[in-house]
Coordinates of N, CA, C and O in Angstrom, one line a residue:
Y1 N 78.3 71.9 88.6 CA 79.2 72.5 89.6 C 80.6 72.6 89.1 O 81.0 71.8 88.2
T2 N 81.4 73.5 89.5 CA 82.8 73.6 89.3 C 83.5 73.1 90.5 O 83.0 73.2 91.6
I3 N 84.7 72.5 90.3 CA 85.4 72.0 91.5 C 86.7 72.7 91.5 O 87.4 72.9 90.5
D4 N 87.1 73.2 92.7 CA 88.3 74.0 92.8 C 89.0 73.6 94.1 O 88.6 72.7 94.8
G5 N 90.1 74.3 94.4 CA 91.0 73.9 95.5 C 90.7 74.3 96.9 O 91.6 74.2 97.7
G6 N 89.5 74.7 97.2 CA 89.1 75.1 98.5 C 88.9 73.9 99.5 O 89.1 72.7 99.1
D7 N 88.6 74.2 100.7 CA 88.3 73.1 101.7 C 87.2 72.2 101.2 O 86.2 72.7 100.6
I8 N 87.3 71.0 101.5 CA 86.3 70.0 101.0 C 84.9 70.2 101.6 O 83.9 69.7 101.0
H9 N 84.8 70.9 102.6 CA 83.5 71.2 103.2 C 82.8 72.4 102.6 O 81.6 72.6 102.9
E10 N 83.5 73.1 101.8 CA 83.0 74.4 101.4 C 82.2 74.4 100.0 O 82.6 73.7 99.1
I11 N 81.1 75.2 100.0 CA 80.3 75.4 98.8 C 80.4 76.9 98.6 O 80.1 77.7 99.5
Y12 N 80.7 77.3 97.4 CA 80.8 78.7 97.0 C 79.8 79.0 95.9 O 79.8 78.5 94.8
Y13 N 78.9 80.0 96.2 CA 78.0 80.4 95.2 C 77.9 81.9 95.2 O 77.0 82.5 94.6
E14 N 78.7 82.6 96.0 CA 78.8 84.0 96.0 C 80.2 84.5 95.7 O 81.1 84.1 96.4
N15 N 80.4 85.3 94.7 CA 81.7 85.8 94.3 C 81.6 87.3 94.1 O 80.5 87.9 94.0
F16 N 82.8 87.9 93.8 CA 82.8 89.3 93.5 C 82.2 89.6 92.1 O 82.2 88.8 91.2
N17 N 81.6 90.8 92.0 CA 81.3 91.4 90.7 C 82.7 91.9 90.3 O 83.4 92.5 91.2
A18 N 83.1 91.8 89.1 CA 84.5 92.1 88.7 C 84.5 93.0 87.5 O 83.9 92.7 86.4
F19 N 85.2 94.1 87.6 CA 85.4 95.1 86.5 C 86.8 95.4 86.4 O 87.6 95.4 87.4
D20 N 87.3 95.7 85.2 CA 88.6 96.3 84.9 C 88.3 97.8 84.6 O 87.4 98.1 83.9
V21 N 89.2 98.6 85.1 CA 89.1 100.0 84.8 C 90.5 100.5 84.4 O 91.5 100.2 85.0
S22 N 90.5 101.2 83.2 CA 91.7 101.7 82.6 C 91.6 103.2 82.7 O 90.6 103.8 82.3
V23 N 92.7 103.9 83.2 CA 92.8 105.3 83.3 C 94.0 105.8 82.5 O 95.1 105.3 82.7
T24 N 93.7 106.6 81.5 CA 94.8 107.1 80.6 C 95.0 108.6 80.9 O 94.0 109.3 80.8
I25 N 96.2 109.0 81.1 CA 96.5 110.4 81.4 C 97.4 110.9 80.3 O 98.5 110.3 80.1
H26 N 97.0 112.0 79.7 CA 97.8 112.6 78.6 C 98.5 113.8 79.2 O 97.9 114.7 79.7
G27 N 99.9 113.8 79.1 CA 100.7 114.9 79.6 C 101.2 115.7 78.4 O 100.8 115.4 77.2
T28 N 102.0 116.6 78.7 CA 102.7 117.5 77.7 C 104.2 117.5 78.1 O 104.6 117.9 79.1
A29 N 105.0 117.0 77.1 CA 106.4 117.0 77.3 C 107.1 118.2 76.8 O 106.7 118.7 75.7
T30 N 108.0 118.7 77.6 CA 108.8 119.9 77.1 C 110.2 119.7 77.7 O 110.4 118.8 78.6
H31 N 111.1 120.4 77.2 CA 112.5 120.4 77.8 C 112.4 120.8 79.2 O 111.7 121.8 79.6
T32 N 113.0 120.1 80.1 CA 112.9 120.3 81.6 C 113.4 121.7 81.9 O 112.9 122.3 82.9
G33 N 114.3 122.3 81.1 CA 114.8 123.6 81.4 C 113.8 124.7 81.1 O 113.9 125.9 81.5
Y34 N 112.7 124.3 80.3 CA 111.7 125.3 79.9 C 110.3 124.8 80.3 O 109.3 125.2 79.7
A35 N 110.2 124.0 81.3 CA 109.0 123.3 81.6 C 108.0 124.2 82.4 O 106.8 123.8 82.5
Y36 N 108.4 125.2 83.0 CA 107.6 126.1 83.9 C 106.3 126.4 83.1 O 106.3 127.1 82.1
H37 N 105.2 126.0 83.7 CA 103.8 126.3 83.2 C 103.6 125.7 81.8 O 102.6 126.1 81.1
K38 N 104.4 124.8 81.3 CA 104.2 124.2 80.0 C 104.1 122.7 80.2 O 103.3 122.1 79.5
M39 N 104.9 122.1 81.0 CA 104.9 120.6 81.1 C 103.7 120.1 82.0 O 103.4 120.7 83.0
L40 N 103.1 119.1 81.5 CA 102.2 118.3 82.3 C 102.8 116.9 82.4 O 102.8 116.2 81.4
H41 N 103.3 116.6 83.6 CA 104.0 115.3 83.8 C 102.9 114.2 84.1 O 102.4 114.2 85.3
S42 N 102.6 113.4 83.2 CA 101.5 112.5 83.4 C 101.7 111.5 84.5 O 100.8 111.1 85.2
P43 N 103.0 111.0 84.8 CA 103.1 110.1 86.0 C 102.8 110.8 87.3 O 102.1 110.2 88.2
S44 N 103.1 112.1 87.4 CA 102.7 112.8 88.6 C 101.2 112.9 88.8 O 100.7 112.8 89.9
I45 N 100.6 113.2 87.7 CA 99.1 113.3 87.7 C 98.5 111.9 88.0 O 97.5 111.8 88.7
A46 N 99.1 110.9 87.5 CA 98.7 109.5 87.8 C 98.7 109.2 89.3 O 97.8 108.7 89.9
F47 N 99.8 109.6 89.9 CA 100.0 109.4 91.4 C 98.9 110.2 92.1 O 98.3 109.8 93.1
E48 N 98.6 111.4 91.6 CA 97.6 112.3 92.2 C 96.2 111.6 92.1 O 95.4 111.6 93.0
F49 N 95.9 111.1 90.9 CA 94.7 110.4 90.7 C 94.5 109.2 91.7 O 93.5 109.1 92.3
D50 N 95.6 108.4 91.8 CA 95.5 107.2 92.6 C 95.3 107.6 94.1 O 94.5 106.9 94.8
R51 N 95.9 108.6 94.5 CA 95.7 109.1 95.9 C 94.3 109.6 96.2 O 93.9 109.7 97.4
M52 N 93.6 110.0 95.2 CA 92.3 110.5 95.4 C 91.2 109.4 95.5 O 90.1 109.6 95.9
L53 N 91.6 108.2 95.1 CA 90.7 107.0 95.3 C 90.6 106.7 96.8 O 91.5 107.0 97.6
P54 N 89.4 106.2 97.3 CA 89.3 105.9 98.7 C 90.4 105.0 99.2 O 90.5 103.9 98.7
C55 N 91.1 105.5 100.2 CA 92.3 104.7 100.6 C 91.9 103.4 101.4 O 92.7 102.5 101.5
H56 N 90.7 103.4 102.0 CA 90.3 102.2 102.7 C 89.7 101.1 101.8 O 89.4 100.0 102.3
K57 N 89.7 101.3 100.5 CA 89.1 100.3 99.6 C 90.3 99.6 98.8 O 90.2 99.6 97.6
K58 N 91.3 99.2 99.5 CA 92.4 98.4 98.9 C 92.3 97.0 99.4 O 91.9 96.7 100.5
P59 N 92.8 96.0 98.6 CA 92.7 94.6 99.1 C 93.4 94.3 100.4 O 92.8 93.5 101.2
E60 N 94.5 95.0 100.7 CA 95.1 94.8 102.0 C 94.4 95.4 103.2 O 94.8 95.1 104.3
L61 N 93.3 96.1 102.9 CA 92.6 96.7 104.0 C 91.1 96.3 104.0 O 90.3 96.8 104.8
T62 N 90.8 95.3 103.2 CA 89.4 94.8 103.2 C 89.4 93.2 103.4 O 90.4 92.6 103.2
K63 N 88.2 92.7 103.8 CA 88.1 91.3 104.0 C 86.6 90.9 103.8 O 85.8 91.8 103.5
D64 N 86.4 89.6 103.8 CA 85.0 89.1 103.7 C 84.4 89.6 102.4 O 84.9 89.5 101.3
R65 N 83.2 90.3 102.5 CA 82.5 90.8 101.4 C 82.9 92.2 101.0 O 82.2 92.8 100.1
E66 N 83.8 92.8 101.7 CA 84.2 94.2 101.4 C 84.9 94.3 100.0 O 85.8 93.5 99.7
G67 N 84.4 95.3 99.3 CA 85.0 95.5 98.0 C 86.3 96.3 98.0 O 86.6 96.9 99.0
F68 N 86.9 96.3 96.8 CA 88.2 97.0 96.7 C 88.5 97.4 95.3 O 87.9 97.0 94.4
H69 N 89.5 98.3 95.2 CA 90.1 98.6 93.9 C 91.6 98.3 94.1 O 92.1 98.4 95.1
Y70 N 92.2 97.9 93.0 CA 93.6 97.4 93.0 C 94.3 97.9 91.8 O 93.9 97.5 90.7
L71 N 95.4 98.7 92.0 CA 96.2 99.1 90.8 C 97.1 98.0 90.5 O 98.1 97.7 91.2
K72 N 96.9 97.3 89.4 CA 97.7 96.1 89.0 C 98.8 96.5 88.1 O 99.8 95.7 88.0
E73 N 98.7 97.6 87.4 CA 99.8 98.0 86.5 C 99.8 99.4 86.2 O 98.7 100.1 86.1
M74 N 101.0 100.0 86.1 CA 101.2 101.4 85.8 C 102.3 101.5 84.8 O 103.4 101.0 85.0
K75 N 102.0 102.1 83.6 CA 103.1 102.3 82.6 C 103.0 103.7 82.1 O 101.9 104.3 81.9
G76 N 104.2 104.3 81.9 CA 104.1 105.7 81.3 C 105.4 106.4 81.2 O 106.4 105.9 81.6
N77 N 105.2 107.6 80.7 CA 106.3 108.6 80.6 C 105.7 109.9 80.7 O 104.5 110.0 81.0
C78 N 106.4 111.0 80.4 CA 105.9 112.3 80.6 C 104.6 112.5 79.8 O 103.6 113.1 80.3
E79 N 104.6 112.0 78.6 CA 103.4 112.3 77.7 C 102.2 111.5 77.9 O 101.1 111.9 77.6
K80 N 102.4 110.3 78.4 CA 101.2 109.4 78.6 C 101.5 108.3 79.7 O 102.5 107.7 79.7
T81 N 100.5 108.2 80.6 CA 100.6 107.2 81.6 C 99.3 106.4 81.6 O 98.2 107.1 81.5
V82 N 99.3 105.1 81.7 CA 98.1 104.3 81.8 C 98.1 103.5 83.1 O 99.1 102.8 83.5
L83 N 97.0 103.6 83.9 CA 96.8 102.9 85.1 C 95.8 101.8 84.8 O 94.7 102.1 84.3
E84 N 96.1 100.6 85.2 CA 95.2 99.5 85.0 C 94.7 99.0 86.4 O 95.6 98.5 87.2
Y85 N 93.5 99.1 86.7 CA 92.9 98.7 87.9 C 91.9 97.5 87.8 O 91.3 97.3 86.7
I86 N 91.8 96.7 88.8 CA 90.6 95.8 89.0 C 89.8 96.4 90.1 O 90.3 97.0 91.0
V87 N 88.5 96.3 89.9 CA 87.5 96.7 90.9 C 86.6 95.5 91.2 O 86.1 94.9 90.3
R88 N 86.5 95.3 92.5 CA 85.7 94.1 93.0 C 84.8 94.5 94.1 O 85.1 95.2 95.0
D89 N 83.6 93.9 94.1 CA 82.6 94.0 95.2 C 81.6 92.9 95.1 O 81.2 92.6 94.0
H90 N 81.1 92.4 96.2 CA 80.1 91.4 96.2 C 78.7 92.1 95.8 O 77.9 91.4 95.2
D91 N 78.6 93.3 96.2 CA 77.3 94.1 95.9 C 77.5 94.8 94.6 O 78.4 95.6 94.5
Y92 N 76.6 94.5 93.7 CA 76.7 95.1 92.3 C 76.7 96.7 92.4 O 77.4 97.3 91.7
D93 N 75.7 97.2 93.1 CA 75.6 98.7 93.2 C 76.8 99.3 93.8 O 77.2 100.4 93.4
E94 N 77.4 98.7 94.8 CA 78.6 99.2 95.4 C 79.8 99.1 94.4 O 80.6 100.0 94.4
C95 N 79.8 98.1 93.6 CA 80.8 98.0 92.6 C 80.7 99.2 91.6 O 81.7 99.8 91.2
L96 N 79.5 99.5 91.2 CA 79.2 100.6 90.3 C 79.6 101.9 91.0 O 80.1 102.8 90.3
N97 N 79.3 102.0 92.3 CA 79.7 103.3 93.0 C 81.2 103.4 93.0 O 81.7 104.6 92.8
Q98 N 82.0 102.3 93.2 CA 83.4 102.4 93.1 C 83.9 102.9 91.7 O 84.8 103.7 91.6
I99 N 83.3 102.3 90.7 CA 83.6 102.7 89.3 C 83.3 104.2 89.1 O 84.1 104.9 88.5
H100 N 82.2 104.6 89.6 CA 81.8 106.1 89.5 C 82.9 107.0 90.1 O 83.2 108.1 89.6
D101 N 83.6 106.5 91.2 CA 84.7 107.3 91.8 C 85.7 107.6 90.8 O 86.3 108.7 90.7
F102 N 86.1 106.7 89.9 CA 87.1 106.9 88.9 C 86.7 108.0 87.9 O 87.5 108.9 87.6
Y103 N 85.4 108.0 87.5 CA 84.9 109.0 86.6 C 84.9 110.4 87.3 O 85.2 111.4 86.7
R104 N 84.4 110.4 88.5 CA 84.3 111.6 89.3 C 85.7 112.3 89.4 O 85.8 113.5 89.3
I105 N 86.7 111.5 89.8 CA 88.0 112.0 90.0 C 88.6 112.5 88.6 O 89.2 113.6 88.6
A106 N 88.3 111.8 87.5 CA 88.8 112.2 86.2 C 88.2 113.6 85.9 O 88.8 114.5 85.4
D107 N 86.9 113.7 86.1 CA 86.2 115.0 85.8 C 86.8 116.1 86.7 O 87.0 117.2 86.2
Y108 N 87.0 115.8 87.9 CA 87.6 116.9 88.8 C 89.0 117.3 88.3 O 89.3 118.5 88.2
L109 N 89.9 116.3 88.0 CA 91.2 116.7 87.6 C 91.2 117.3 86.2 O 92.0 118.2 85.9
N110 N 90.3 116.9 85.3 CA 90.2 117.6 84.0 C 89.8 119.0 84.2 O 90.4 119.9 83.5
A111 N 88.9 119.3 85.1 CA 88.5 120.7 85.4 C 89.7 121.4 86.0 O 89.9 122.6 85.7
Y112 N 90.4 120.8 86.9 CA 91.5 121.4 87.6 C 92.6 121.9 86.7 O 93.1 123.0 86.7
Y113 N 92.9 121.0 85.7 CA 94.0 121.2 84.8 C 93.5 122.0 83.6 O 94.2 122.5 82.7
G114 N 92.1 122.2 83.5 CA 91.6 123.0 82.4 C 91.5 122.4 81.0 O 91.4 123.1 80.0
K115 N 91.7 121.1 81.0 CA 91.6 120.4 79.7 C 91.4 118.9 79.9 O 91.6 118.4 81.0
E116 N 90.9 118.3 78.9 CA 90.6 116.8 79.0 C 91.9 116.0 78.8 O 92.2 115.6 77.7
I117 N 92.5 115.8 80.0 CA 93.8 115.0 79.9 C 93.6 113.6 80.4 O 94.5 112.8 80.3
I118 N 92.5 113.3 81.1 CA 92.3 112.0 81.7 C 91.0 111.3 81.1 O 90.0 111.9 81.0
E119 N 91.2 110.1 80.6 CA 90.2 109.2 80.1 C 90.0 108.0 81.0 O 91.0 107.4 81.4
V120 N 88.8 107.6 81.2 CA 88.5 106.4 82.0 C 87.6 105.5 81.2 O 86.7 105.9 80.5
E121 N 88.0 104.2 81.2 CA 87.1 103.2 80.5 C 87.0 102.0 81.5 O 87.9 101.6 82.2
D122 N 85.8 101.5 81.6 CA 85.5 100.3 82.4 C 85.0 99.2 81.6 O 84.3 99.4 80.6
H123 N 85.3 98.0 82.0 CA 84.9 96.7 81.3 C 84.5 95.7 82.4 O 85.2 95.4 83.3
M124 N 83.3 95.2 82.2 CA 82.8 94.1 83.2 C 83.5 92.8 82.8 O 83.5 92.4 81.6
R125 N 84.0 92.1 83.8 CA 84.7 90.8 83.6 C 83.7 89.7 83.9 O 83.6 88.7 83.2
Y126 N 83.1 89.7 85.1 CA 82.1 88.7 85.5 C 81.3 89.3 86.6 O 81.6 90.3 87.2
L127 N 80.1 88.6 86.9 CA 79.2 89.1 87.9 C 79.1 88.1 89.0 O 79.4 86.9 88.8
N128 N 78.5 88.5 90.1 CA 78.3 87.6 91.3 C 77.2 86.6 90.9 O 76.1 87.0 90.5
M129 N 77.5 85.3 91.0 CA 76.5 84.3 90.6 C 75.4 84.1 91.6 O 74.4 83.5 91.3
K130 N 75.6 84.7 92.8 CA 74.6 84.5 93.8 C 73.2 84.9 93.4 O 72.2 84.2 93.7
D131 N 73.1 86.0 92.7 CA 71.8 86.5 92.3 C 71.0 85.5 91.4 O 69.7 85.5 91.5
K132 N 71.7 84.7 90.7 CA 71.0 83.7 89.9 C 70.8 82.3 90.6 O 69.8 81.7 90.5
V133 N 71.8 82.0 91.4 CA 71.8 80.7 92.1 C 70.7 80.6 93.1 O 70.0 79.6 93.3
I134 N 70.5 81.8 93.8 CA 69.5 81.7 94.9 C 68.0 81.6 94.4 O 67.1 81.2 95.1
L135 N 67.9 81.7 93.1 CA 66.6 81.5 92.4 C 66.3 80.0 92.3 O 65.1 79.6 92.0
K136 N 67.3 79.2 92.4 CA 67.2 77.7 92.3 C 67.8 77.1 93.5 O 68.9 76.4 93.4
P137 N 67.3 77.3 94.7 CA 67.9 76.8 96.0 C 68.2 75.3 96.0 O 69.0 74.8 96.7
E138 N 67.4 74.5 95.2 CA 67.6 73.1 95.2 C 69.0 72.7 94.7 O 69.6 71.6 95.1
I139 N 69.7 73.5 93.9 CA 71.1 73.2 93.5 C 72.0 73.2 94.7 O 72.9 72.3 94.8
I140 N 71.8 74.1 95.6 CA 72.6 74.1 96.8 C 72.2 73.0 97.8 O 73.0 72.3 98.4
E141 N 70.9 72.8 98.0 CA 70.4 71.8 98.9 C 70.8 70.4 98.5 O 71.1 69.6 99.4
Q142 N 70.9 70.1 97.2 CA 71.3 68.8 96.7 C 72.7 68.5 97.1 O 73.1 67.4 97.6
V143 N 73.6 69.5 96.9 CA 75.0 69.3 97.2 C 75.2 69.2 98.8 O 76.0 68.5 99.2
K144 N 74.5 70.0 99.5 CA 74.5 70.0 101.0 C 74.2 68.6 101.5 O 74.9 68.0 102.3
Q145 N 73.1 68.0 100.9 CA 72.7 66.7 101.3 C 73.7 65.6 100.9 O 74.0 64.7 101.7
A146 N 74.2 65.8 99.7 CA 75.3 64.8 99.3 C 76.5 64.8 100.2 O 77.0 63.8 100.6
M147 N 76.8 66.0 100.7 CA 78.0 66.2 101.6 C 77.6 65.5 102.9 O 78.5 64.8 103.5
R148 N 76.4 65.8 103.4 CA 76.0 65.2 104.7 C 76.0 63.7 104.6 O 76.4 63.0 105.6
D149 N 75.6 63.1 103.4 CA 75.5 61.7 103.2 C 76.9 61.0 103.4 O 77.0 59.8 103.6
I150 N 78.0 61.8 103.2 CA 79.3 61.2 103.3 C 80.1 61.8 104.5 O 81.3 61.9 104.5
D151 N 79.3 62.2 105.5 CA 79.8 62.8 106.8 C 80.6 64.0 106.7 O 81.5 64.2 107.5
L152 N 80.3 64.9 105.7 CA 81.0 66.2 105.6 C 80.0 67.2 106.2 O 78.8 67.0 106.1
V153 N 80.5 68.3 106.7 CA 79.7 69.4 107.2 C 79.7 70.5 106.2 O 80.7 71.2 106.1
P154 N 78.6 70.7 105.4 CA 78.7 71.8 104.4 C 78.8 73.2 105.0 O 78.2 73.5 106.0
Q155 N 79.6 74.0 104.4 CA 79.8 75.4 104.8 C 79.7 76.2 103.6 O 80.4 76.0 102.6
I156 N 78.8 77.2 103.6 CA 78.7 78.2 102.6 C 79.7 79.3 102.8 O 79.7 79.9 103.9
V157 N 80.5 79.6 101.8 CA 81.6 80.6 102.0 C 81.6 81.5 100.8 O 81.6 81.0 99.6
P158 N 81.6 82.8 101.0 CA 81.8 83.7 99.8 C 83.2 83.7 99.3 O 84.2 83.5 100.1
I159 N 83.4 83.8 98.0 CA 84.7 83.8 97.4 C 85.2 85.3 97.3 O 84.4 86.1 96.8
R160 N 86.4 85.5 97.7 CA 87.0 86.9 97.5 C 87.8 86.8 96.2 O 89.0 87.1 96.2
G161 N 87.0 86.6 95.2 CA 87.6 86.5 93.9 C 86.5 86.0 92.9 O 85.4 86.3 93.1
G162 N 87.0 85.4 91.9 CA 86.0 84.9 90.9 C 86.2 83.4 90.7 O 87.0 82.7 91.4
T163 N 85.4 82.8 89.9 CA 85.5 81.4 89.6 C 84.9 81.2 88.2 O 84.1 82.0 87.7
D164 N 85.3 80.1 87.6 CA 84.7 79.8 86.3 C 83.2 79.6 86.4 O 82.5 79.9 85.4
G165 N 82.7 79.2 87.5 CA 81.3 79.1 87.7 C 80.5 80.4 87.5 O 79.4 80.4 87.1
A166 N 81.2 81.5 87.8 CA 80.6 82.8 87.7 C 80.2 83.1 86.2 O 79.1 83.5 85.8
R167 N 81.2 82.8 85.3 CA 81.0 83.0 83.9 C 80.0 82.1 83.3 O 79.1 82.4 82.5
L168 N 80.0 80.8 83.8 CA 79.1 79.8 83.3 C 77.7 80.2 83.8 O 76.7 80.1 83.0
T169 N 77.5 80.6 85.0 CA 76.2 81.1 85.5 C 75.7 82.2 84.7 O 74.5 82.3 84.4
Q170 N 76.5 83.2 84.4 CA 76.1 84.3 83.6 C 75.5 83.9 82.2 O 74.6 84.5 81.7
K171 N 76.1 82.8 81.7 CA 75.6 82.3 80.4 C 74.4 81.3 80.5 O 74.0 80.8 79.6
G172 N 73.9 81.2 81.8 CA 72.7 80.4 82.0 C 72.9 79.0 82.6 O 71.9 78.3 82.9
L173 N 74.1 78.6 82.8 CA 74.4 77.3 83.4 C 74.8 77.5 84.9 O 75.9 77.9 85.1
L174 N 73.8 77.4 85.8 CA 74.1 77.7 87.2 C 75.1 76.7 87.7 O 75.0 75.5 87.5
C175 N 76.2 77.3 88.2 CA 77.4 76.5 88.5 C 78.1 76.9 89.7 O 79.2 77.5 89.7
P176 N 77.6 76.6 90.9 CA 78.3 76.8 92.2 C 79.6 76.1 92.2 O 79.8 75.1 91.4
N177 N 80.5 76.5 93.0 CA 81.9 75.9 93.1 C 82.0 75.0 94.4 O 81.5 75.4 95.4
L178 N 82.6 73.9 94.3 CA 82.8 73.0 95.4 C 84.3 72.9 95.7 O 85.1 72.8 94.7
G179 N 84.6 72.9 96.9 CA 86.1 72.7 97.3 C 86.5 71.2 97.1 O 85.7 70.3 97.3
T180 N 87.8 71.0 96.9 CA 88.3 69.7 96.7 C 89.1 69.2 97.9 O 89.6 68.0 97.9
G181 N 89.3 70.1 98.8 CA 90.2 69.7 99.9 C 91.6 70.0 99.7 O 92.5 69.6 100.3
G182 N 91.9 70.9 98.7 CA 93.2 71.2 98.3 C 94.0 72.0 99.3 O 95.2 72.1 99.2
F183 N 93.3 72.6 100.3 CA 94.0 73.3 101.4 C 94.4 72.3 102.5 O 94.9 72.7 103.5

């Protein structure tokens, strides 16, 4: 088990599937006085890209097991802009669907601008440990009983984030998370 700062009654063995997605937009810089039909302003295209993502899939508009994408960093100038996103969902297939949105939008904008100006790369960070932990229910039953033995009321709660236990579980060490009462 991993121990973290949640409520002392809580057991966590379901977390987000987590991916990073990087979007690179290549623009064309020219003198602003001669930019007509020559300049491709990559920050403007980056804003356009971001607006095409599903607007209801943002952290401030989701809760519980609902997935989201989050623009955590944007850097750029006329010639190149990089958008760094995190993509999270408890459901693996839904997470992949969200990632597919990034590639679909890039394909659309590349076709619209008539050249390959947008590149998308995704990288898996960690997976939902639930899929492996539920195969060994005794791990959860043992901790539930231990909690009941000391007059705690066990509560199973999904994590809207990740935990070290997710990475350990991926590597074969099933590792649900227990709250310490830090809240």
